[in-house]
Amino acid sequence: MTDLSAFPVTARWPARHPERLQLYSWPTPNGVKVSIMLEETGLPYEAHGVNIGRDETWTPEFLSLNPNGKIPAILDPDGPGGRPLALFESGAILQYLAEKTGRFLPADPAARYETIQWVYFQMAGVGPMFGQLGYFHKFAGREIADKRPLERYRAESRRLLGVLDGRLEGRDWIMGDAYTIADIALLGWVRNLIGFYEAGDLVGYGDFTRVAAWLERGLARPAVQRGLTIPPRD
Ligand SMILES: N[C@@H](CCC(=O)N[C@@H](CS)C(=O)NCC(=O)O)C(=O)O
């Protein structure tokens, strides 16, 4: 029987199936990357809701897994060498799961690095910029009279959508015919920008027809639909 009791996170979020991969997450654009990937791969896992609205990422138990206090994080009882592996940062988790399962990351070395490059594009560009736009457009930042931060993140988000739109010219997915972790990393963020953040008109989303078609293709995948709601909000 697998024993994960050495990991303090399991004291607050007990593992009912410790032999399965443990996911600690919340259905946000960063969180759903991992639940979508897990649904796509079919790996057995157990999802734990870490309610960010109640600051649960800042509890000692969660911080023991991710000192950066952010979802998502995983604990894989069957990590490298058969030993448990704890991991945070959604891009690293996507790469780990892709390598563990041999899915959604091309085997060819050049294509593999190209895919990882687009994952970094999401991690370092799209996520932070769209996130700031959400803050200044929809959340507390909208009260700020100085509109320069809003304009800065609006322009940068629009520019990034243009980069993505250019990449999708003549391609169904970011890597062409192959649906990869680069798509999984980006789908939830674009959906969130025009959905929850209500920033579609602001960034002129209608100009990016290839992005819109790609998002529709992604959202048509049953595993994406399931992953978007895991873990359920309580
Ligand atoms: N670079 C990190 C970002 C993770 C992140 O920002 N998570 C947010 C939710 S989308 C969070 O946990 N926020 C809670 C908080 O800051 O209190 C990743 O991709 O894993």
PDB file of C-alpha atoms and ligand atoms in Angstrom:
ATOM      1  CA  MET A   1       0.000   0.000   0.000  1.00  0.00           C
ATOM      2  CA  THR A   2       1.403   3.376  -1.033  1.00  0.00           C
ATOM      3  CA  ASP A   3       2.115   5.656   1.923  1.00  0.00           C
ATOM      4  CA  LEU A   4       2.093   9.415   1.290  1.00  0.00           C
ATOM      5  CA  SER A   5       1.917  10.401   4.972  1.00  0.00           C
ATOM      6  CA  ALA A   6       5.435  11.901   4.806  1.00  0.00           C
ATOM      7  CA  PHE A   7       3.894  14.710   2.702  1.00  0.00           C
ATOM      8  CA  PRO A   8       2.148  17.240   5.004  1.00  0.00           C
ATOM      9  CA  VAL A   9      -0.221  18.234   2.185  1.00  0.00           C
ATOM     10  CA  THR A  10      -1.996  14.885   2.664  1.00  0.00           C
ATOM     11  CA  ALA A  11      -2.891  15.831   6.257  1.00  0.00           C
ATOM     12  CA  ARG A  12      -5.200  18.603   5.006  1.00  0.00           C
ATOM     13  CA  TRP A  13      -6.197  16.930   1.732  1.00  0.00           C
ATOM     14  CA  PRO A  14      -6.206  13.184   2.564  1.00  0.00           C
ATOM     15  CA  ALA A  15      -5.531  10.724  -0.251  1.00  0.00           C
ATOM     16  CA  ARG A  16      -8.353   8.197  -0.520  1.00  0.00           C
ATOM     17  CA  HIS A  17      -6.411   6.478  -3.315  1.00  0.00           C
ATOM     18  CA  PRO A  18      -2.748   7.056  -2.447  1.00  0.00           C
ATOM     19  CA  GLU A  19      -1.620   4.827  -5.308  1.00  0.00           C
ATOM     20  CA  ARG A  20      -3.067   7.373  -7.771  1.00  0.00           C
ATOM     21  CA  LEU A  21      -1.519  10.657  -8.817  1.00  0.00           C
ATOM     22  CA  GLN A  22      -2.719  13.409  -6.484  1.00  0.00           C
ATOM     23  CA  LEU A  23      -3.767  16.739  -8.038  1.00  0.00           C
ATOM     24  CA  TYR A  24      -4.104  19.886  -5.917  1.00  0.00           C
ATOM     25  CA  SER A  25      -5.824  22.507  -7.993  1.00  0.00           C
ATOM     26  CA  TRP A  26      -8.736  24.850  -8.696  1.00  0.00           C
ATOM     27  CA  PRO A  27     -10.542  25.376 -12.026  1.00  0.00           C
ATOM     28  CA  THR A  28      -8.597  28.472 -13.139  1.00  0.00           C
ATOM     29  CA  PRO A  29      -6.683  28.859 -16.446  1.00  0.00           C
ATOM     30  CA  ASN A  30      -3.499  27.549 -14.806  1.00  0.00           C
ATOM     31  CA  GLY A  31      -5.244  24.802 -12.874  1.00  0.00           C
ATOM     32  CA  VAL A  32      -7.214  23.376 -15.785  1.00  0.00           C
ATOM     33  CA  LYS A  33      -4.081  22.802 -17.852  1.00  0.00           C
ATOM     34  CA  VAL A  34      -3.260  19.873 -15.580  1.00  0.00           C
ATOM     35  CA  SER A  35      -6.806  18.496 -15.229  1.00  0.00           C
ATOM     36  CA  ILE A  36      -7.226  18.653 -19.027  1.00  0.00           C
ATOM     37  CA  MET A  37      -3.900  16.843 -19.487  1.00  0.00           C
ATOM     38  CA  LEU A  38      -4.866  14.176 -16.958  1.00  0.00           C
ATOM     39  CA  GLU A  39      -8.239  13.691 -18.637  1.00  0.00           C
ATOM     40  CA  GLU A  40      -6.578  13.510 -22.063  1.00  0.00           C
ATOM     41  CA  THR A  41      -4.033  10.904 -20.956  1.00  0.00           C
ATOM     42  CA  GLY A  42      -6.447   8.793 -18.892  1.00  0.00           C
ATOM     43  CA  LEU A  43      -3.930   8.485 -16.051  1.00  0.00           C
ATOM     44  CA  PRO A  44      -5.724   7.521 -12.836  1.00  0.00           C
ATOM     45  CA  TYR A  45      -5.713  10.482 -10.451  1.00  0.00           C
ATOM     46  CA  GLU A  46      -7.416  11.989  -7.449  1.00  0.00           C
ATOM     47  CA  ALA A  47      -8.304  15.701  -7.543  1.00  0.00           C
ATOM     48  CA  HIS A  48      -8.298  17.879  -4.431  1.00  0.00           C
ATOM     49  CA  GLY A  49      -9.904  21.324  -4.491  1.00  0.00           C
ATOM     50  CA  VAL A  50      -7.601  24.023  -3.113  1.00  0.00           C
ATOM     51  CA  ASN A  51      -9.941  26.996  -2.840  1.00  0.00           C
ATOM     52  CA  ILE A  52      -7.916  30.067  -3.792  1.00  0.00           C
ATOM     53  CA  GLY A  53     -10.850  32.325  -2.829  1.00  0.00           C
ATOM     54  CA  ARG A  54     -10.339  31.110   0.731  1.00  0.00           C
ATOM     55  CA  ASP A  55      -6.547  31.499   0.551  1.00  0.00           C
ATOM     56  CA  GLU A  56      -5.998  27.758   0.966  1.00  0.00           C
ATOM     57  CA  THR A  57      -2.756  27.899  -1.039  1.00  0.00           C
ATOM     58  CA  TRP A  58      -1.224  29.888   1.831  1.00  0.00           C
ATOM     59  CA  THR A  59      -1.776  27.174   4.439  1.00  0.00           C
ATOM     60  CA  PRO A  60       1.354  25.440   5.801  1.00  0.00           C
ATOM     61  CA  GLU A  61       0.180  22.132   4.308  1.00  0.00           C
ATOM     62  CA  PHE A  62      -0.070  23.510   0.773  1.00  0.00           C
ATOM     63  CA  LEU A  63       3.098  25.588   1.114  1.00  0.00           C
ATOM     64  CA  SER A  64       4.955  22.381   2.008  1.00  0.00           C
ATOM     65  CA  LEU A  65       4.203  21.252  -1.564  1.00  0.00           C
ATOM     66  CA  ASN A  66       4.595  24.614  -3.300  1.00  0.00           C
ATOM     67  CA  PRO A  67       6.476  27.322  -1.388  1.00  0.00           C
ATOM     68  CA  ASN A  68       5.212  29.754  -4.051  1.00  0.00           C
ATOM     69  CA  GLY A  69       1.634  29.334  -2.786  1.00  0.00           C
ATOM     70  CA  LYS A  70      -0.027  28.728  -6.166  1.00  0.00           C
ATOM     71  CA  ILE A  71      -2.102  25.986  -7.726  1.00  0.00           C
ATOM     72  CA  PRO A  72      -1.672  23.661  -9.555  1.00  0.00           C
ATOM     73  CA  ALA A  73       0.633  21.144  -7.884  1.00  0.00           C
ATOM     74  CA  ILE A  74       0.827  17.369  -8.041  1.00  0.00           C
ATOM     75  CA  LEU A  75       2.162  14.521  -5.976  1.00  0.00           C
ATOM     76  CA  ASP A  76       2.871  11.435  -8.057  1.00  0.00           C
ATOM     77  CA  PRO A  77       3.356   8.356  -5.854  1.00  0.00           C
ATOM     78  CA  ASP A  78       4.938   6.632  -8.850  1.00  0.00           C
ATOM     79  CA  GLY A  79       7.527   9.215  -9.869  1.00  0.00           C
ATOM     80  CA  PRO A  80      10.985   8.644 -11.348  1.00  0.00           C
ATOM     81  CA  GLY A  81      12.607   5.516  -9.934  1.00  0.00           C
ATOM     82  CA  GLY A  82       9.218   4.490  -8.515  1.00  0.00           C
ATOM     83  CA  ARG A  83       9.553   7.112  -5.769  1.00  0.00           C
ATOM     84  CA  PRO A  84       7.000   9.865  -5.032  1.00  0.00           C
ATOM     85  CA  LEU A  85       7.529  13.122  -6.900  1.00  0.00           C
ATOM     86  CA  ALA A  86       6.040  16.468  -5.846  1.00  0.00           C
ATOM     87  CA  LEU A  87       5.876  19.127  -8.559  1.00  0.00           C
ATOM     88  CA  PHE A  88       4.525  22.656  -9.010  1.00  0.00           C
ATOM     89  CA  GLU A  89       4.434  25.114 -11.975  1.00  0.00           C
ATOM     90  CA  SER A  90       1.904  24.042 -14.558  1.00  0.00           C
ATOM     91  CA  GLY A  91       4.375  24.059 -17.473  1.00  0.00           C
ATOM     92  CA  ALA A  92       6.737  21.703 -15.649  1.00  0.00           C
ATOM     93  CA  ILE A  93       3.796  19.473 -14.711  1.00  0.00           C
ATOM     94  CA  LEU A  94       2.583  19.308 -18.332  1.00  0.00           C
ATOM     95  CA  GLN A  95       6.056  18.351 -19.514  1.00  0.00           C
ATOM     96  CA  TYR A  96       6.414  15.757 -16.773  1.00  0.00           C
ATOM     97  CA  LEU A  97       3.053  14.150 -17.576  1.00  0.00           C
ATOM     98  CA  ALA A  98       3.822  14.191 -21.295  1.00  0.00           C
ATOM     99  CA  GLU A  99       7.136  12.429 -20.705  1.00  0.00           C
ATOM    100  CA  LYS A 100       5.620   9.987 -18.211  1.00  0.00           C
ATOM    101  CA  THR A 101       2.860   8.925 -20.612  1.00  0.00           C
ATOM    102  CA  GLY A 102       4.596   9.478 -23.967  1.00  0.00           C
ATOM    103  CA  ARG A 103       1.601  11.602 -25.057  1.00  0.00           C
ATOM    104  CA  PHE A 104       1.107  15.127 -26.401  1.00  0.00           C
ATOM    105  CA  LEU A 105       4.823  15.936 -26.823  1.00  0.00           C
ATOM    106  CA  PRO A 106       6.462  14.903 -30.095  1.00  0.00           C
ATOM    107  CA  ALA A 107       9.284  12.361 -29.854  1.00  0.00           C
ATOM    108  CA  ASP A 108      11.309  14.036 -32.607  1.00  0.00           C
ATOM    109  CA  PRO A 109      13.835  16.257 -30.751  1.00  0.00           C
ATOM    110  CA  ALA A 110      13.349  19.387 -32.872  1.00  0.00           C
ATOM    111  CA  ALA A 111       9.548  19.170 -32.712  1.00  0.00           C
ATOM    112  CA  ARG A 112       9.782  18.476 -29.002  1.00  0.00           C
ATOM    113  CA  TYR A 113      11.737  21.686 -28.339  1.00  0.00           C
ATOM    114  CA  GLU A 114       9.411  23.623 -30.613  1.00  0.00           C
ATOM    115  CA  THR A 115       6.454  22.429 -28.534  1.00  0.00           C
ATOM    116  CA  ILE A 116       8.200  23.334 -25.283  1.00  0.00           C
ATOM    117  CA  GLN A 117       8.982  26.763 -26.750  1.00  0.00           C
ATOM    118  CA  TRP A 118       5.235  27.412 -27.182  1.00  0.00           C
ATOM    119  CA  VAL A 119       4.559  26.178 -23.663  1.00  0.00           C
ATOM    120  CA  TYR A 120       7.048  28.798 -22.427  1.00  0.00           C
ATOM    121  CA  PHE A 121       5.335  31.378 -24.647  1.00  0.00           C
ATOM    122  CA  GLN A 122       2.184  30.703 -22.655  1.00  0.00           C
ATOM    123  CA  MET A 123       3.907  30.525 -19.274  1.00  0.00           C
ATOM    124  CA  ALA A 124       6.029  33.654 -19.600  1.00  0.00           C
ATOM    125  CA  GLY A 125       3.869  35.737 -21.956  1.00  0.00           C
ATOM    126  CA  VAL A 126       0.203  34.889 -22.322  1.00  0.00           C
ATOM    127  CA  GLY A 127      -0.492  33.869 -18.701  1.00  0.00           C
ATOM    128  CA  PRO A 128       1.103  36.867 -16.969  1.00  0.00           C
ATOM    129  CA  MET A 129      -0.125  39.431 -19.531  1.00  0.00           C
ATOM    130  CA  PHE A 130      -3.725  38.178 -19.799  1.00  0.00           C
ATOM    131  CA  GLY A 131      -3.782  37.857 -16.005  1.00  0.00           C
ATOM    132  CA  GLN A 132      -2.775  41.502 -15.560  1.00  0.00           C
ATOM    133  CA  LEU A 133      -5.323  42.580 -18.146  1.00  0.00           C
ATOM    134  CA  GLY A 134      -7.981  40.724 -16.158  1.00  0.00           C
ATOM    135  CA  TYR A 135      -6.931  42.581 -13.007  1.00  0.00           C
ATOM    136  CA  PHE A 136      -7.023  46.041 -14.582  1.00  0.00           C
ATOM    137  CA  HIS A 137     -10.144  45.431 -16.692  1.00  0.00           C
ATOM    138  CA  LYS A 138     -12.402  43.247 -14.563  1.00  0.00           C
ATOM    139  CA  PHE A 139     -11.158  43.144 -10.996  1.00  0.00           C
ATOM    140  CA  ALA A 140      -9.860  45.630  -8.390  1.00  0.00           C
ATOM    141  CA  GLY A 141      -7.567  47.391 -10.879  1.00  0.00           C
ATOM    142  CA  ARG A 142     -10.537  48.758 -12.829  1.00  0.00           C
ATOM    143  CA  GLU A 143     -11.022  51.373 -10.070  1.00  0.00           C
ATOM    144  CA  ILE A 144      -7.571  52.834 -10.776  1.00  0.00           C
ATOM    145  CA  ALA A 145      -7.965  56.201 -12.508  1.00  0.00           C
ATOM    146  CA  ASP A 146      -4.636  56.042 -14.368  1.00  0.00           C
ATOM    147  CA  LYS A 147      -5.457  53.887 -17.415  1.00  0.00           C
ATOM    148  CA  ARG A 148      -1.857  53.390 -18.568  1.00  0.00           C
ATOM    149  CA  PRO A 149      -1.493  49.934 -16.931  1.00  0.00           C
ATOM    150  CA  LEU A 150      -4.763  48.790 -18.542  1.00  0.00           C
ATOM    151  CA  GLU A 151      -3.618  50.066 -21.931  1.00  0.00           C
ATOM    152  CA  ARG A 152      -0.214  48.432 -21.545  1.00  0.00           C
ATOM    153  CA  TYR A 153      -1.691  44.994 -20.846  1.00  0.00           C
ATOM    154  CA  ARG A 154      -4.455  45.425 -23.433  1.00  0.00           C
ATOM    155  CA  ALA A 155      -1.903  46.185 -26.160  1.00  0.00           C
ATOM    156  CA  GLU A 156       0.407  43.371 -25.102  1.00  0.00           C
ATOM    157  CA  SER A 157      -2.449  40.844 -24.908  1.00  0.00           C
ATOM    158  CA  ARG A 158      -3.620  41.858 -28.374  1.00  0.00           C
ATOM    159  CA  ARG A 159      -0.086  41.546 -29.694  1.00  0.00           C
ATOM    160  CA  LEU A 160       0.251  38.042 -28.210  1.00  0.00           C
ATOM    161  CA  LEU A 161      -3.065  36.995 -29.766  1.00  0.00           C
ATOM    162  CA  GLY A 162      -1.638  38.165 -33.078  1.00  0.00           C
ATOM    163  CA  VAL A 163       1.445  35.975 -32.596  1.00  0.00           C
ATOM    164  CA  LEU A 164      -0.777  32.990 -31.864  1.00  0.00           C
ATOM    165  CA  ASP A 165      -3.013  33.772 -34.826  1.00  0.00           C
ATOM    166  CA  GLY A 166       0.030  33.898 -37.103  1.00  0.00           C
ATOM    167  CA  ARG A 167       1.269  30.570 -35.808  1.00  0.00           C
ATOM    168  CA  LEU A 168      -2.113  28.980 -36.499  1.00  0.00           C
ATOM    169  CA  GLU A 169      -2.092  29.984 -40.163  1.00  0.00           C
ATOM    170  CA  GLY A 170      -2.394  26.692 -42.071  1.00  0.00           C
ATOM    171  CA  ARG A 171      -2.354  24.684 -38.826  1.00  0.00           C
ATOM    172  CA  ASP A 172      -5.180  23.086 -36.842  1.00  0.00           C
ATOM    173  CA  TRP A 173      -3.061  22.977 -33.703  1.00  0.00           C
ATOM    174  CA  ILE A 174       0.037  24.862 -32.613  1.00  0.00           C
ATOM    175  CA  MET A 175       2.238  21.992 -33.792  1.00  0.00           C
ATOM    176  CA  GLY A 176       0.236  21.406 -36.975  1.00  0.00           C
ATOM    177  CA  ASP A 177      -1.658  18.123 -37.065  1.00  0.00           C
ATOM    178  CA  ALA A 178      -0.523  17.115 -33.579  1.00  0.00           C
ATOM    179  CA  TYR A 179      -2.483  18.319 -30.549  1.00  0.00           C
ATOM    180  CA  THR A 180       0.135  18.873 -27.827  1.00  0.00           C
ATOM    181  CA  ILE A 181       0.785  20.326 -24.387  1.00  0.00           C
ATOM    182  CA  ALA A 182       1.241  23.704 -26.109  1.00  0.00           C
ATOM    183  CA  ASP A 183      -2.466  23.697 -27.010  1.00  0.00           C
ATOM    184  CA  ILE A 184      -3.387  22.428 -23.564  1.00  0.00           C
ATOM    185  CA  ALA A 185      -1.400  25.264 -21.961  1.00  0.00           C
ATOM    186  CA  LEU A 186      -3.044  27.966 -24.070  1.00  0.00           C
ATOM    187  CA  LEU A 187      -6.693  26.922 -24.513  1.00  0.00           C
ATOM    188  CA  GLY A 188      -7.867  27.782 -21.009  1.00  0.00           C
ATOM    189  CA  TRP A 189      -6.189  31.184 -21.084  1.00  0.00           C
ATOM    190  CA  VAL A 190      -7.774  32.308 -24.355  1.00  0.00           C
ATOM    191  CA  ARG A 191     -11.162  30.992 -23.207  1.00  0.00           C
ATOM    192  CA  ASN A 192     -10.771  32.916 -19.953  1.00  0.00           C
ATOM    193  CA  LEU A 193      -9.794  36.162 -21.679  1.00  0.00           C
ATOM    194  CA  ILE A 194     -13.009  36.336 -23.683  1.00  0.00           C
ATOM    195  CA  GLY A 195     -15.142  34.578 -21.047  1.00  0.00           C
ATOM    196  CA  PHE A 196     -14.535  35.287 -17.383  1.00  0.00           C
ATOM    197  CA  TYR A 197     -12.389  38.403 -18.020  1.00  0.00           C
ATOM    198  CA  GLU A 198     -14.910  39.764 -20.574  1.00  0.00           C
ATOM    199  CA  ALA A 199     -12.029  41.321 -22.526  1.00  0.00           C
ATOM    200  CA  GLY A 200     -12.928  40.085 -26.022  1.00  0.00           C
ATOM    201  CA  ASP A 201     -14.080  43.482 -27.359  1.00  0.00           C
ATOM    202  CA  LEU A 202     -11.252  45.274 -25.583  1.00  0.00           C
ATOM    203  CA  VAL A 203      -8.566  43.258 -27.391  1.00  0.00           C
ATOM    204  CA  GLY A 204     -10.462  43.024 -30.693  1.00  0.00           C
ATOM    205  CA  TYR A 205     -10.782  39.248 -30.469  1.00  0.00           C
ATOM    206  CA  GLY A 206     -12.901  39.226 -33.642  1.00  0.00           C
ATOM    207  CA  ASP A 207      -9.752  40.021 -35.666  1.00  0.00           C
ATOM    208  CA  PHE A 208      -8.151  36.707 -34.678  1.00  0.00           C
ATOM    209  CA  THR A 209     -10.231  34.253 -36.666  1.00  0.00           C
ATOM    210  CA  ARG A 210      -7.655  31.447 -36.589  1.00  0.00           C
ATOM    211  CA  VAL A 211      -7.419  31.674 -32.799  1.00  0.00           C
ATOM    212  CA  ALA A 212     -11.210  31.571 -32.548  1.00  0.00           C
ATOM    213  CA  ALA A 213     -11.416  28.468 -34.785  1.00  0.00           C
ATOM    214  CA  TRP A 214      -8.612  26.773 -32.810  1.00  0.00           C
ATOM    215  CA  LEU A 215     -10.348  27.529 -29.509  1.00  0.00           C
ATOM    216  CA  GLU A 216     -13.579  26.026 -30.837  1.00  0.00           C
ATOM    217  CA  ARG A 217     -11.701  22.894 -31.947  1.00  0.00           C
ATOM    218  CA  GLY A 218     -10.106  22.604 -28.521  1.00  0.00           C
ATOM    219  CA  LEU A 219     -13.329  23.128 -26.615  1.00  0.00           C
ATOM    220  CA  ALA A 220     -14.983  20.407 -28.717  1.00  0.00           C
ATOM    221  CA  ARG A 221     -12.676  17.812 -27.146  1.00  0.00           C
ATOM    222  CA  PRO A 222     -14.532  15.865 -24.422  1.00  0.00           C
ATOM    223  CA  ALA A 223     -11.400  15.706 -22.223  1.00  0.00           C
ATOM    224  CA  VAL A 224     -11.088  19.498 -22.386  1.00  0.00           C
ATOM    225  CA  GLN A 225     -14.723  19.929 -21.379  1.00  0.00           C
ATOM    226  CA  ARG A 226     -14.232  17.572 -18.423  1.00  0.00           C
ATOM    227  CA  GLY A 227     -10.919  19.102 -17.392  1.00  0.00           C
ATOM    228  CA  LEU A 228     -12.374  22.612 -17.306  1.00  0.00           C
ATOM    229  CA  THR A 229     -14.581  21.669 -14.351  1.00  0.00           C
ATOM    230  CA  ILE A 230     -12.013  19.729 -12.271  1.00  0.00           C
ATOM    231  CA  PRO A 231     -11.800  20.023  -9.334  1.00  0.00           C
ATOM    232  CA  PRO A 232     -15.366  21.245  -8.908  1.00  0.00           C
ATOM    233  CA  ARG A 233     -15.787  24.566  -7.086  1.00  0.00           C
ATOM    234  CA  ASP A 234     -17.286  24.054  -3.631  1.00  0.00           C
TER     235      ASP A 234
HETATM  236  N1  LIG B   1       3.232  30.066 -13.014  1.00  0.00           N
HETATM  237  C1  LIG B   1       2.276  29.385 -12.165  1.00  0.00           C
HETATM  238  C2  LIG B   1       1.131  30.328 -11.861  1.00  0.00           C
HETATM  239  C3  LIG B   1       0.105  29.687 -10.957  1.00  0.00           C
HETATM  240  C4  LIG B   1      -0.947  30.690 -10.496  1.00  0.00           C
HETATM  241  O1  LIG B   1      -0.835  31.909 -10.707  1.00  0.00           O
HETATM  242  N2  LIG B   1      -1.984  30.162  -9.836  1.00  0.00           N
HETATM  243  C5  LIG B   1      -3.051  31.016  -9.331  1.00  0.00           C
HETATM  244  C6  LIG B   1      -4.398  30.571  -9.890  1.00  0.00           C
HETATM  245  S1  LIG B   1      -4.462  30.672 -11.645  1.00  0.00           S
HETATM  246  C7  LIG B   1      -3.133  30.907  -7.816  1.00  0.00           C
HETATM  247  O2  LIG B   1      -2.866  29.859  -7.267  1.00  0.00           O
HETATM  248  N3  LIG B   1      -3.494  31.984  -7.126  1.00  0.00           N
HETATM  249  C8  LIG B   1      -3.726  31.969  -5.710  1.00  0.00           C
HETATM  250  C9  LIG B   1      -3.084  33.113  -4.990  1.00  0.00           C
HETATM  251  O3  LIG B   1      -2.166  33.748  -5.542  1.00  0.00           O
HETATM  252  O4  LIG B   1      -3.500  33.354  -3.849  1.00  0.00           O
HETATM  253  C10 LIG B   1       1.779  28.117 -12.874  1.00  0.00           C
HETATM  254  O5  LIG B   1       1.583  28.188 -14.084  1.00  0.00           O
HETATM  255  O6  LIG B   1       1.631  27.072 -12.216  1.00  0.00           O
END
